[in-house]
XYZ file of C-alpha atoms in Angstrom:
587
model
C 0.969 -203.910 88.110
C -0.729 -201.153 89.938
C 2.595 -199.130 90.774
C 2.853 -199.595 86.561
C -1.220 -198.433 86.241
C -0.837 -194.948 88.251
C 2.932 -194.342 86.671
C 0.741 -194.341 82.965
C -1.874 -192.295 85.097
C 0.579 -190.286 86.299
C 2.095 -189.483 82.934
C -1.145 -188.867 80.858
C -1.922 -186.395 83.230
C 1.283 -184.625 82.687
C 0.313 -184.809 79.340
C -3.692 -183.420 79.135
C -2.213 -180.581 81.981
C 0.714 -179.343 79.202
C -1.751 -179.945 76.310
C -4.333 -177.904 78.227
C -2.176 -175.020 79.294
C -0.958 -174.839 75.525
C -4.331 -175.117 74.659
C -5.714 -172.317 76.961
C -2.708 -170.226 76.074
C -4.186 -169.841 72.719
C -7.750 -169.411 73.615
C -6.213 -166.463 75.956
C -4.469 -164.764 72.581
C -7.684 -164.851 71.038
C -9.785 -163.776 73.334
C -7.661 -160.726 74.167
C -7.806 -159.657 70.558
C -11.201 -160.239 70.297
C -12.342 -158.717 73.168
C -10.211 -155.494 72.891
C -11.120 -155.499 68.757
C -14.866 -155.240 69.972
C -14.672 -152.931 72.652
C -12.685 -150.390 70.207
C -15.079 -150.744 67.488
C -18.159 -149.999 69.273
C -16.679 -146.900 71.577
C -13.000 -145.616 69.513
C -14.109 -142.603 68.474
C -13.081 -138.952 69.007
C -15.669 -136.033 68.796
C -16.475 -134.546 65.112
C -13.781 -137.363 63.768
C -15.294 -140.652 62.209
C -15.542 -144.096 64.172
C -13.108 -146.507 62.334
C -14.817 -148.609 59.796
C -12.425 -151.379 59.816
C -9.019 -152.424 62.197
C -6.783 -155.625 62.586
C -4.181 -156.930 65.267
C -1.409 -158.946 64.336
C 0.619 -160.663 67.031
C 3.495 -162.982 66.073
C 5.848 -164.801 68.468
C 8.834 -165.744 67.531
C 12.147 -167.855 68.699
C 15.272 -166.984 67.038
C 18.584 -168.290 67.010
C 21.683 -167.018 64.979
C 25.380 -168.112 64.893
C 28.488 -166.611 63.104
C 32.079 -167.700 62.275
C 35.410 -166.799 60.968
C 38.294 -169.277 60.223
C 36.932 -171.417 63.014
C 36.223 -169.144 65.779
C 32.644 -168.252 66.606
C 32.287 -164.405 66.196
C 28.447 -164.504 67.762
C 25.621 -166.328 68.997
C 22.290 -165.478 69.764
C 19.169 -167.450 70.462
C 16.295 -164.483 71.764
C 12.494 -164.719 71.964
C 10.285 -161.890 70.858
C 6.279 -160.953 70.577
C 5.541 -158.105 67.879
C 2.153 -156.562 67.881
C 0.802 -154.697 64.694
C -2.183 -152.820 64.661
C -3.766 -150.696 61.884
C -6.662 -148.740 62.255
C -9.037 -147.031 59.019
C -11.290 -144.493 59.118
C -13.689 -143.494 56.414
C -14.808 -146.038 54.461
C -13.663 -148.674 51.793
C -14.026 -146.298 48.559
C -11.954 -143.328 50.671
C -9.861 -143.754 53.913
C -6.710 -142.718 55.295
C -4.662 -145.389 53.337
C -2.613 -144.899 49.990
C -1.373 -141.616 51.569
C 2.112 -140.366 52.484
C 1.913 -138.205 55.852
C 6.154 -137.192 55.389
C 5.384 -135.299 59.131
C 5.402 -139.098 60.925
C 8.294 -140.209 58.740
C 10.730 -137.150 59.350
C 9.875 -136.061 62.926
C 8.758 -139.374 64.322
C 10.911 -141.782 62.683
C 10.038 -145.285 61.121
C 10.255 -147.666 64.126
C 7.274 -149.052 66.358
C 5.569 -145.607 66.430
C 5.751 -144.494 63.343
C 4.419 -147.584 61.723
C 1.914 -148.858 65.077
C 4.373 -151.337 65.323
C 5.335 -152.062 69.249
C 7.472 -155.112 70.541
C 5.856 -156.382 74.014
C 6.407 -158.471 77.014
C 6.827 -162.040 75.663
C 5.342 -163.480 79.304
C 2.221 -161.050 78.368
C -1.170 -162.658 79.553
C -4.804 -161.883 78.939
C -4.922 -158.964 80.842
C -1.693 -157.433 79.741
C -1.795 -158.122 76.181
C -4.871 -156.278 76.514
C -2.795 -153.254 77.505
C -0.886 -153.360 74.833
C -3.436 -153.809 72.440
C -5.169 -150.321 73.771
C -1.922 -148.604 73.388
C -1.586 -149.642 70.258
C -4.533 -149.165 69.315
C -5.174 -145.544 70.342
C -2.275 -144.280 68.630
C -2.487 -145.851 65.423
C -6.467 -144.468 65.470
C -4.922 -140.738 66.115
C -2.365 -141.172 63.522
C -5.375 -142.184 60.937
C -7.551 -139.529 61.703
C -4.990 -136.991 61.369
C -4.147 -138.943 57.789
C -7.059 -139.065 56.653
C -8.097 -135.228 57.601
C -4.689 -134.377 55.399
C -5.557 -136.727 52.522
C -8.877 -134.871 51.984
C -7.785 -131.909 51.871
C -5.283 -132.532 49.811
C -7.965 -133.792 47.400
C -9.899 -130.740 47.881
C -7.056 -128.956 45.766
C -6.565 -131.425 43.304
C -8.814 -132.675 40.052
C -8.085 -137.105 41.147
C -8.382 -139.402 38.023
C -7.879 -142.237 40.393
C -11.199 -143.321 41.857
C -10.550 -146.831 42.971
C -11.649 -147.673 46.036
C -8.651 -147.859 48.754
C -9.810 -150.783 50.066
C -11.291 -154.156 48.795
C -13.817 -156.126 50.319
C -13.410 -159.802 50.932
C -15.414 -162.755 52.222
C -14.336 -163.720 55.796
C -12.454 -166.412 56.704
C -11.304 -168.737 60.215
C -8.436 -170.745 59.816
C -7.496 -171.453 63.354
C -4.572 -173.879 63.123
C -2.786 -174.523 66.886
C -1.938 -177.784 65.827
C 1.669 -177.135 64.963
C 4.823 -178.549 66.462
C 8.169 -177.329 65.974
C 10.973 -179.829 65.512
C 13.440 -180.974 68.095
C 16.923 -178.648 67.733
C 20.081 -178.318 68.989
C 21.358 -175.164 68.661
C 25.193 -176.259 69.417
C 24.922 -178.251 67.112
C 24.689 -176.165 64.101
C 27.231 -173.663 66.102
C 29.531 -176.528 65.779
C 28.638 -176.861 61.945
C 29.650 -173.313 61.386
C 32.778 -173.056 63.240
C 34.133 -176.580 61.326
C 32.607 -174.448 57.804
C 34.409 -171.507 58.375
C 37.644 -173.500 58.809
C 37.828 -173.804 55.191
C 38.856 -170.481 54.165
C 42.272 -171.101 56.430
C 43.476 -172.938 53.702
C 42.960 -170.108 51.119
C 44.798 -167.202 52.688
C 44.705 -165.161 49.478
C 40.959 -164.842 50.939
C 41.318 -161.938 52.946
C 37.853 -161.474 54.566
C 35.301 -164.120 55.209
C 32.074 -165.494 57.038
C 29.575 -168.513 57.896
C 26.243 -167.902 59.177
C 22.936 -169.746 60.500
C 19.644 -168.874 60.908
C 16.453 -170.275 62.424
C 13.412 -168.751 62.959
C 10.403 -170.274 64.758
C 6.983 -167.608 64.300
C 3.176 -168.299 65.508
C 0.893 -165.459 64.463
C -1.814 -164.419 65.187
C -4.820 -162.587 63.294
C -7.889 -161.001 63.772
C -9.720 -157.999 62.033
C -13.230 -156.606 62.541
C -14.602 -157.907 59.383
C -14.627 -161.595 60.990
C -11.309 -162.964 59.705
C -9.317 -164.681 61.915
C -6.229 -167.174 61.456
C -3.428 -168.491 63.985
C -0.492 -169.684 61.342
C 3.126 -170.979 61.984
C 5.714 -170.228 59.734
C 9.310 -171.590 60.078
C 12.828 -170.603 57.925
C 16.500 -171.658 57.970
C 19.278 -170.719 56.213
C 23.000 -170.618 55.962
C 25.206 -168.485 54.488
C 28.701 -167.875 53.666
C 30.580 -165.708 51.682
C 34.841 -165.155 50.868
C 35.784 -161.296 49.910
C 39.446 -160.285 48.526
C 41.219 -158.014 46.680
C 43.877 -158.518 43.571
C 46.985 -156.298 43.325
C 45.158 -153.576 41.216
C 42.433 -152.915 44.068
C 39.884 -155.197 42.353
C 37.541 -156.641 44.477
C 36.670 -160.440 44.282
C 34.038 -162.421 46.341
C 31.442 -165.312 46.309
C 28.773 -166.818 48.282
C 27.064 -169.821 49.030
C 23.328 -170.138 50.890
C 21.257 -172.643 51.165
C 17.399 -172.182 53.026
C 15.012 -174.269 54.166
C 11.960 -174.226 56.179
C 13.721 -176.486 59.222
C 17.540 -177.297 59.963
C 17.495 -180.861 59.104
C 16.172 -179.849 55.931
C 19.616 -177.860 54.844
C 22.099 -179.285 52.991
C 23.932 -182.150 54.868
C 27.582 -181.307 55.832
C 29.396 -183.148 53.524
C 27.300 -180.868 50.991
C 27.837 -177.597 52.930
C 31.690 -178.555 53.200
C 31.668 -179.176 48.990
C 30.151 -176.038 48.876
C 32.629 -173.628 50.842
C 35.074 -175.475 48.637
C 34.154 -174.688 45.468
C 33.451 -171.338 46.192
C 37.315 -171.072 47.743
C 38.486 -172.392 44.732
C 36.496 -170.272 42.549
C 37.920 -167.298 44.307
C 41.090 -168.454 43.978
C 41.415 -168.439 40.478
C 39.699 -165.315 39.945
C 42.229 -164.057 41.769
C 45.002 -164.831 39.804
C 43.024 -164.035 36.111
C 42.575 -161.506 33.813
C 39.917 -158.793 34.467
C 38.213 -158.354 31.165
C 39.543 -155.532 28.948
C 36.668 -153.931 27.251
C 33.032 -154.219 27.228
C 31.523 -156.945 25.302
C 27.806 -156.360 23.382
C 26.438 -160.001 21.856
C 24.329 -163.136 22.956
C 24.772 -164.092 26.376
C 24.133 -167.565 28.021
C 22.593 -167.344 31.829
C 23.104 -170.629 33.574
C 21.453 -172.174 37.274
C 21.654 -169.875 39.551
C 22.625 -166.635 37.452
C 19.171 -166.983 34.866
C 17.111 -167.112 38.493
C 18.810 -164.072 39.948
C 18.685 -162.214 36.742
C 14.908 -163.321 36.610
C 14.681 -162.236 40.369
C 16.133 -158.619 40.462
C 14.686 -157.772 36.996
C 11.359 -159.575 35.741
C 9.804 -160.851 39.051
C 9.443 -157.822 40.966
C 7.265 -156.101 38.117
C 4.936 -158.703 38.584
C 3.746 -157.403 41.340
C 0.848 -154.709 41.466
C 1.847 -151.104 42.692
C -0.339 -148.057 44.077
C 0.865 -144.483 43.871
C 0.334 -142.725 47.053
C -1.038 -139.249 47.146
C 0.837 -136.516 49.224
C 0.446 -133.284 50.998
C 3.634 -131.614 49.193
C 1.925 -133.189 45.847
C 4.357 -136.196 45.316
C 3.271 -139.669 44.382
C 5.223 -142.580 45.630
C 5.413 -145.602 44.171
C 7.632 -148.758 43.415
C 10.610 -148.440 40.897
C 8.864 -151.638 39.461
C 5.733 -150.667 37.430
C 6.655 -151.378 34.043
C 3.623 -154.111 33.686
C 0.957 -151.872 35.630
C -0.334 -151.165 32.256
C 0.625 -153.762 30.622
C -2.233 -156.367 30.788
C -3.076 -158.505 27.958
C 0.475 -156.754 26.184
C 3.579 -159.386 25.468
C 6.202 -159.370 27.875
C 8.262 -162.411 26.886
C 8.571 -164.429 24.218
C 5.316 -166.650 23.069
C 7.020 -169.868 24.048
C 6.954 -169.136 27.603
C 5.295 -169.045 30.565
C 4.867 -167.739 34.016
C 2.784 -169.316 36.979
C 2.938 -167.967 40.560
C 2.065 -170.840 42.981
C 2.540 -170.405 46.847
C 0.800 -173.516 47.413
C 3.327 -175.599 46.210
C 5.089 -176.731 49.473
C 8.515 -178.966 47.718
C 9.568 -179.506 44.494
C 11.928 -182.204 43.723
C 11.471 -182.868 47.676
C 13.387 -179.535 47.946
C 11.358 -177.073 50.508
C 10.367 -173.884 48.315
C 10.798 -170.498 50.682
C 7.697 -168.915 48.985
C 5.131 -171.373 49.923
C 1.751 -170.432 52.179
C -1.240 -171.340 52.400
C -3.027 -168.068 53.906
C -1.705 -164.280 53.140
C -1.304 -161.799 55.966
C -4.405 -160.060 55.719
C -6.484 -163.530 55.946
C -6.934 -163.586 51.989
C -6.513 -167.828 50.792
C -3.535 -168.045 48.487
C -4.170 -169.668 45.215
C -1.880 -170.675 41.946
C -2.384 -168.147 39.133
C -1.185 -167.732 35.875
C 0.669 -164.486 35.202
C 2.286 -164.929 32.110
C 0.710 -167.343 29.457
C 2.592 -168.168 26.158
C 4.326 -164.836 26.417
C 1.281 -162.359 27.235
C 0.555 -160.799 31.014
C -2.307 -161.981 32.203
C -2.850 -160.315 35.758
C -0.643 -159.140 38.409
C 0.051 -160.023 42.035
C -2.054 -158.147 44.356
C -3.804 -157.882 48.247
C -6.754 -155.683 49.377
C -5.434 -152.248 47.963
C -7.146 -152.239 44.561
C -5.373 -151.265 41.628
C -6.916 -150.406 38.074
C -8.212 -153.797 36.264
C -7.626 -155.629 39.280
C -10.032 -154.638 42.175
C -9.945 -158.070 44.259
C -7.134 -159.284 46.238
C -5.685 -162.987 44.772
C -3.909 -163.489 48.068
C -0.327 -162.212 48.169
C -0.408 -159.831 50.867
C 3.203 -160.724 52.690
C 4.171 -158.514 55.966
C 1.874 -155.529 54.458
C 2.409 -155.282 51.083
C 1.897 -157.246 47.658
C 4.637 -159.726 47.082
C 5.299 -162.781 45.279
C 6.429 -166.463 46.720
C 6.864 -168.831 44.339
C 7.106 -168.106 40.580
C 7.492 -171.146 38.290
C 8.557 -170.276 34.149
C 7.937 -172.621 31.818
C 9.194 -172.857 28.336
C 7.836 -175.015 25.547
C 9.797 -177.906 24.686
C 10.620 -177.144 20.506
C 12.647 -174.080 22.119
C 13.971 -175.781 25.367
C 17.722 -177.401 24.346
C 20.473 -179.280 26.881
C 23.498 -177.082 28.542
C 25.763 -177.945 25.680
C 23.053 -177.170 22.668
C 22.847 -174.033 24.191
C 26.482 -173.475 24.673
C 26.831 -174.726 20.781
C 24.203 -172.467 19.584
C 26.070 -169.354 21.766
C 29.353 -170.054 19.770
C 26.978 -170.137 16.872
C 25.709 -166.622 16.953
C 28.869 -165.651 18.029
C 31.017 -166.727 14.371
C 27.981 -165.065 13.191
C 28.643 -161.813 14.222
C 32.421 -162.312 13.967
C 32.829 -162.114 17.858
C 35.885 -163.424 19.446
C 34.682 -164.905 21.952
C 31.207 -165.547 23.884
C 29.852 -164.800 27.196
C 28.315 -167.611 29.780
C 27.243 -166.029 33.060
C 26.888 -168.427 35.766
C 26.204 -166.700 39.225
C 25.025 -163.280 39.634
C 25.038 -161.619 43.095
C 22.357 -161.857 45.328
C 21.094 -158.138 46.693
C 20.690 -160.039 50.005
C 24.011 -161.615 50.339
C 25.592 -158.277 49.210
C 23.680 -155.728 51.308
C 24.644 -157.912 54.429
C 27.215 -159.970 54.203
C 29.305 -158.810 51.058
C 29.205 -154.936 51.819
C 30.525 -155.207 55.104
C 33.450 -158.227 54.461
C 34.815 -155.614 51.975
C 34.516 -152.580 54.184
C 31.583 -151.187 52.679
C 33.664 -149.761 49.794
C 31.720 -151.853 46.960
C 27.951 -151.240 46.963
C 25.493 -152.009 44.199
C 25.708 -149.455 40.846
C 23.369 -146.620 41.549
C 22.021 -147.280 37.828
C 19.041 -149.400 37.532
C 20.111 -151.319 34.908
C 23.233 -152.614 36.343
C 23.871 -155.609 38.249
C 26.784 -157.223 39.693
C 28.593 -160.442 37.998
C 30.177 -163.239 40.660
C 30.807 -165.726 38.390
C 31.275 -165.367 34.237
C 33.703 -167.025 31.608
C 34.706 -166.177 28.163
C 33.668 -169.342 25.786
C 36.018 -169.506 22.283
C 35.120 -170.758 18.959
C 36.501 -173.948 19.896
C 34.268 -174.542 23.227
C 37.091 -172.946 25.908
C 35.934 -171.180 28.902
C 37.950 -168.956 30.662
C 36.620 -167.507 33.838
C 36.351 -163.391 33.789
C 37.950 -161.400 36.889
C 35.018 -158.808 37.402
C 32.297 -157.466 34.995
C 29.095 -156.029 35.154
C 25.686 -156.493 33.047
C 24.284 -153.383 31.912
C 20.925 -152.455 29.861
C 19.163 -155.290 31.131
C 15.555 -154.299 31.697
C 12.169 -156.456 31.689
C 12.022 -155.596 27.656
C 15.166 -157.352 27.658
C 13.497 -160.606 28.194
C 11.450 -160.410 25.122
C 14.523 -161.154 23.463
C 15.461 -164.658 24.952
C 15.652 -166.807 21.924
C 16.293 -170.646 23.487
C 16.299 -172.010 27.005
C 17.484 -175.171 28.532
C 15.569 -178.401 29.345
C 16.239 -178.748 33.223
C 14.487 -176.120 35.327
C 16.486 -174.802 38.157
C 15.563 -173.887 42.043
C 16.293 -170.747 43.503
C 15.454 -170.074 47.277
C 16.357 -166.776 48.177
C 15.223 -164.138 50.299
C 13.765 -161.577 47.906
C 14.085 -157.622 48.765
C 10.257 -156.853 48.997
C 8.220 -154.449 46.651
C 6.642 -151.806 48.309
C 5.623 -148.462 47.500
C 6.175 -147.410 50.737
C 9.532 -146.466 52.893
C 8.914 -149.817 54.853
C 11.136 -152.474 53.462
C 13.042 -155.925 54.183
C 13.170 -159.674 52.733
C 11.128 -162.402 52.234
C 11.895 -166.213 51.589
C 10.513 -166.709 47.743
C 11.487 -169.457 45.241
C 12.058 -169.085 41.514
C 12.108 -172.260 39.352
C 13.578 -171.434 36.312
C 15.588 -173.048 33.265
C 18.616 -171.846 31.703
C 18.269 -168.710 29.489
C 19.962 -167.775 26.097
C 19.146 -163.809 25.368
C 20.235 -162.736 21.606
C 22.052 -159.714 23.300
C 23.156 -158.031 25.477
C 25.807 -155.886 26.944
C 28.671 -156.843 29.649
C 31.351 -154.315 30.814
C 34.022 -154.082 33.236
C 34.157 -152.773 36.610
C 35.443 -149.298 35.442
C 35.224 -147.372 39.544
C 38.475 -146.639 41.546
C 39.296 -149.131 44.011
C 41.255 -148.259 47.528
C 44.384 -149.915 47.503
C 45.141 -153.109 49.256
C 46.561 -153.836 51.862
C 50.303 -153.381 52.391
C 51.029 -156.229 54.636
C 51.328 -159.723 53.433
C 48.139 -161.910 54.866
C 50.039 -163.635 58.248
C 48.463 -166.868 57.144
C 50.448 -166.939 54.127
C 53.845 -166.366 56.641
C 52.574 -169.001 58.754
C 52.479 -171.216 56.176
C-alpha cells in the first residue's frame, strides 16, 4: 500500500511540475511583452519626431503538418513548428497618424516580407530574455518606418484640399481575455499520410485523368496579444482540411478538372474515409464524363438555377466580399488604394437584394448541423469581442463589416479585424418561406421561364470553382496555362448541365458566367428550402498589397436568378499531349 501511495505521489508531481512549467511558460510570454511594451512607450522616441501614441505585439506559435499524394505515392510531408512576431507601432494621434497611407518606397525597394511589413519569424525555443530581443528589434524598426510614414503622409496633405476627416484610428474599451486553458487533441500524423496515399489511389482507375492530387492540412496556433491601451488576449485557434483535385484535357485542348475539400477545425472532425473515398469518386466520375461530352456551342442569356455548393461560391466571390468596409489610402505619387470591392461603401440603408431576404454575419456560431463552421471566433485580432450583426435585413444594407480603421457612417469597430484587416467569418442568408421552394419546384419553375421565353433549353449550375483550389492546386496540375479571366465579372464553371423542356439534364463540357455583379443579386426571384454549408478558405479583402486566406463559412440556400448570361470557354488551348497516358497501355 505504501509502494502504491508514493507511485500516486510520484505521478501527481509529474503532473503539477508539467502543469507548472506550461503554466510559467505563459506567464514568461506575457511578461516579455509587457515589460518590453512599457519600456518602449515611456522612452521610444527620436529627437524632434513624436513618441508613439499607441503599439501592439502579436506573437503566435504554431505546429504545422502537411502531406501530399499522387496515385498512391506520397509526393511530400512536412510537420514544422514556427513563432511569428508582429509589431506595429503609431505615431501621432488617433484623428491623424501614419496609418491609411501607402509609402510605395518600402514596397518596391524593401520588398513585402518580415521587414517590410514588421513582420519577423523567431527562435521557437525563445525565452524571456530573448523574446525580449526580438521584441526591441522589432520594435525599433517598425517605429522608424512610422515616423518616416507619417512625416510623408503630412506632407502630402499639405498639398492637397482632404474631404476625408475621419479619424484613422478608433478608440475602444479595453479588454483581458487570457485563455491558457486549451488542449490540443491527440494526432497521428501517419495516420492521415496513410489516408492520403489510399485517396489518391483512386484516380489510377481513371487514366483519362491526366494530372491529379490529395492534400492534408493541420494547423495548431496559440497567440498572443498585447497593446498599450490595456488589451490583452492569449487565444488558440485550430484548422484542418483536405483537398483534392483531378485536371485533364479533351482532344480539342479543352481543359477539364474538379475538386473536392472538406475543413474542419480538428482531424477527427473531417469527413470519415468512407466519405472522403465517395467523394474522390464522384468527382472521377464527373470528370469522366465531361470528358467525353459536348462543350457548349454558343453562349446562353436566360434564368439560371445555382445549386449547393455553386449558389455559396457565387455568393462568396461576388456578394460577400462587398460586405466588408474599405478605406482608401492616401499616397505620395497622389494614388488612392483601395479594395476592388466597394460597391456597398455607400450604400447604407439602399436595397441590395431582394426584400425577401436576409443577411446575418455571426462568428459566434461555433457548428451548425454539428458541422464545425471555419469562420467562427470569439475575439478579433486587435482584441475587439466579436458579435452577430445583421447586415442585410429584408433586402436593405444595414451596416458593414469593420475593425478600428473608421470608415464614413461607421466610426466603431464591430469586431472583424482578421490577420490585419476587416474580414468576414460566417455569413448566414435567409430567405422568407412564401419565396423559398424544394430542388425540383425550382427546377420546374426554371423550365417554366424557359418555354416562356422560347429557350431551348435551361441552365442549372452546380459547382463553381473555388479561387483557392484554383490558385493552388488547379493552376499548377494544368501547368499554369488556365488562370482565372482577367475580367471581373467572370468566373469559372466546374460543374453545369443543360435541363430540356421535358426535365433532361445534360452535363456541359466547359462554360463560363459572365455579367454577374452584386446588382445581379437583386434579381434572384425564388430560392430553395434547405440552406447549404460552405467552408472555404476565403481570399481576404484588403486594401492593401498584403493578402492570403481565411477559413469563413457561408450558409446559404439554393438560388434561382431571372437572368443571366453563360458562355463558352472561347481562349486557345496548348495542345495535348501526343503520347497515349501509360496507364491506359497498362491496362
Amino acid at each position: 500500500m505504501k509502494l502504491i501511495n508514493r507511485i500516486l505521489v510520484a505521478i501527481l508531481l509529474v503532473v503539477i511540475q508539467n502543469y507548472t512549467l506550461r503554466a510559467t511558460s505563459h506567464f514568461e510570454i506575457l511578461s516579455a511583452l509587457r515589460d518590453e511594451l512599457k519600456r518602449s512607450m515611456d522612452s521610444l522616441f527620436i529627437e524632434t519626431l513624436q513618441k508613439p501614441y499607441y503599439i501592439d505585439y502579436t506573437l503566435k506559435i504554431s505546429n504545422n503538418y502537411r502531406a501530399s499524394a499522387l496515385l498512391g505515392s506520397l509526393v511530400d510531408t512536412a510537420s514544422a513548428k514556427t513563432a511569428t512576431l508582429n509589431v506595429q507601432v503609431r505615431v501621432g494621434d488617433y484623428n491623424l497618424d501614419n496609418s491609411n497611407f501607402l509609402d510605395f518606397s518600402f514596397l518596391f525597394f524593401m520588398g513585402d516580407g518580415e521587414a517590410a511589413s514588421s513582420r519577423r519569424n523567431v527562435p521557437i525555443d525563445f525565452d524571456y530574455f530573448s523574446l525580449r530581443r526580438e521584441l526591441w528589434l522589432a520594435t525599433d524598426f517598425a517605429y522608424k518606418k512610422a515616423v518616416e510614414t507619417y512625416s510623408k503622409k503630412l506632407g502630402v496633405m499639405k498639398n492637397r484640399l482632404l474631404k476625408d476627416t475621419i479619424p484613422d484610428f478608433a478608440k475602444t474599451t479595453p479588454v483581458q481575455n487570457i485563455d491558457t486553458n486549451f488542449n490540443f487533441p491527440k494526432f497521428n500524423f501517419e495516420e492521415y499520410c496513410e489516408i492520403v496515399k489510399d485517396m489518391s489511389k483512386i484516380y489510377k482507375n481513371y487514366p483519362k485523368i491526366q494530372n491529379s492530387t490529395v492534400t492534408f492540412e493541420y494547423f495548431q496556433d496559440i497567440i498572443y496579444y498585447v497593446n498599450s491601451e490595456g488589451t490583452e488576449f492569449v487565444k488558440s485557434r485550430q484548422f484542418t482540411g483536405f483537398e483534392t483535385a483531378g485536371a485533364s484535357q479533351c482532344e480539342d485542348g479543352m481543359p477539364i478538372y474538379n475538386f473536392y475539400s472538406a475543413y474542419a477545425d480538428e482531424p477527427s472532425r473531417l469527413p470519415q474515409k468512407d466519405s472522403l473515398r465517395r467523394a474522390v469518386e464522384l468527382i472521377c466520375q464527373t470528370l469522366s464524363r465531361m470528358y467525353e461530352a459536348k462543350s457548349l456551342e454558343d453562349s446562353y442569356s436566360g434564368p439560371i438555377l445555382f445549386v449547393g455548393q455553386a449558389s455559396a461560391e457565387l455568393f462568396a466571390q461576388i456578394f460577400a466580399p462587398n460586405l466588408v468596409a474599405q478605406r482608401k489610402s492616401l499616397s505620395e505619387q497622389g494614388l488612392q488604394s483601395f479594395s476592388r470591392f466597394t460597391a456597398f461603401q455607400t450604400k447604407i440603408g439602399g436595397r441590395v437584394l431582394p426584400e425577401f431576404i436576409s443577411v446575418y454575419s455571426i462568428p459566434l456560431r461555433k457548428e451548425y448541423n454539428n458541422i464545425p463552421l471555419l469562420g467562427y471566433f470569439k475575439i478579433d485580432d486587435q482584441g475587439v469581442p466579436a458579435q452577430n450583426i445583421i447586415l442585410v435585413e429584408k433586402g436593405y444594407l444595414k451596416t458593414l463589416l469593420n475593425d478600428r480603421t473608421p470608415v464614413k457612417r461607421i466610426y466603431h469597430s464591430n469586431g472583424n479585424n482578421r490577420e490585419g484587416n476587416p474580414m468576414f467569418g460566417n455569413l448566414e442568408v435567409i430567405v422568407d418561406k412564401k419565396h423559398s421552394l424544394t430542388e425540383k419546384q425550382l427546377k420546374d419553375k426554371l423550365i417554366q421561364l424557359c418555354k416562356q421565353r422560347d429557350l431551348p433549353y435551361g441552365i442549372i449550375v452546380k459547382r463553381i470553382m473555388n479561387q483557392n483550389i484554383f490558385s493552388t492546386v488547379v493552376s499548377r496540375l494544368t501547368s499554369f496555362e488556365f488562370k482565372f479571366s482577367d475580367e471581373q465579372s467572370t468566373i469559372r464553371v466546374v460543374e453545369a448541365y443543360k435541363v430540356y423542356p421535358d426535365g433532361r439534364e445534360e452535363i456541359i463540357r466547359g462554360g463560363e458566367l459572365k455579367g454577374f455583379t452584386v446588382q445581379s443579386f437583386k434579381d434572384i426571384i425564388l430560392a430553395g428550402d434547405k440552406p447549404y454549408l460552405l467552408n472555404f478558405l476565403a481570399p481576404t479583402v484588403s486594401s492593401s498589397f498584403s493578402g492570403g486566406y481565411l477559413g469563413a463559412s457561408i450558409i446559404i440556400p439554393s438560388l434561382l436568378f431571372e437572368d443571366g448570361e453563360f458562355r463558352p470557354i472561347e481562349s486557345d488551348f496548348p495542345k495535348p499531349p501526343f503520347l497515349t497516358n501509360p496507364i491506359i497501355l497498362s491496362d
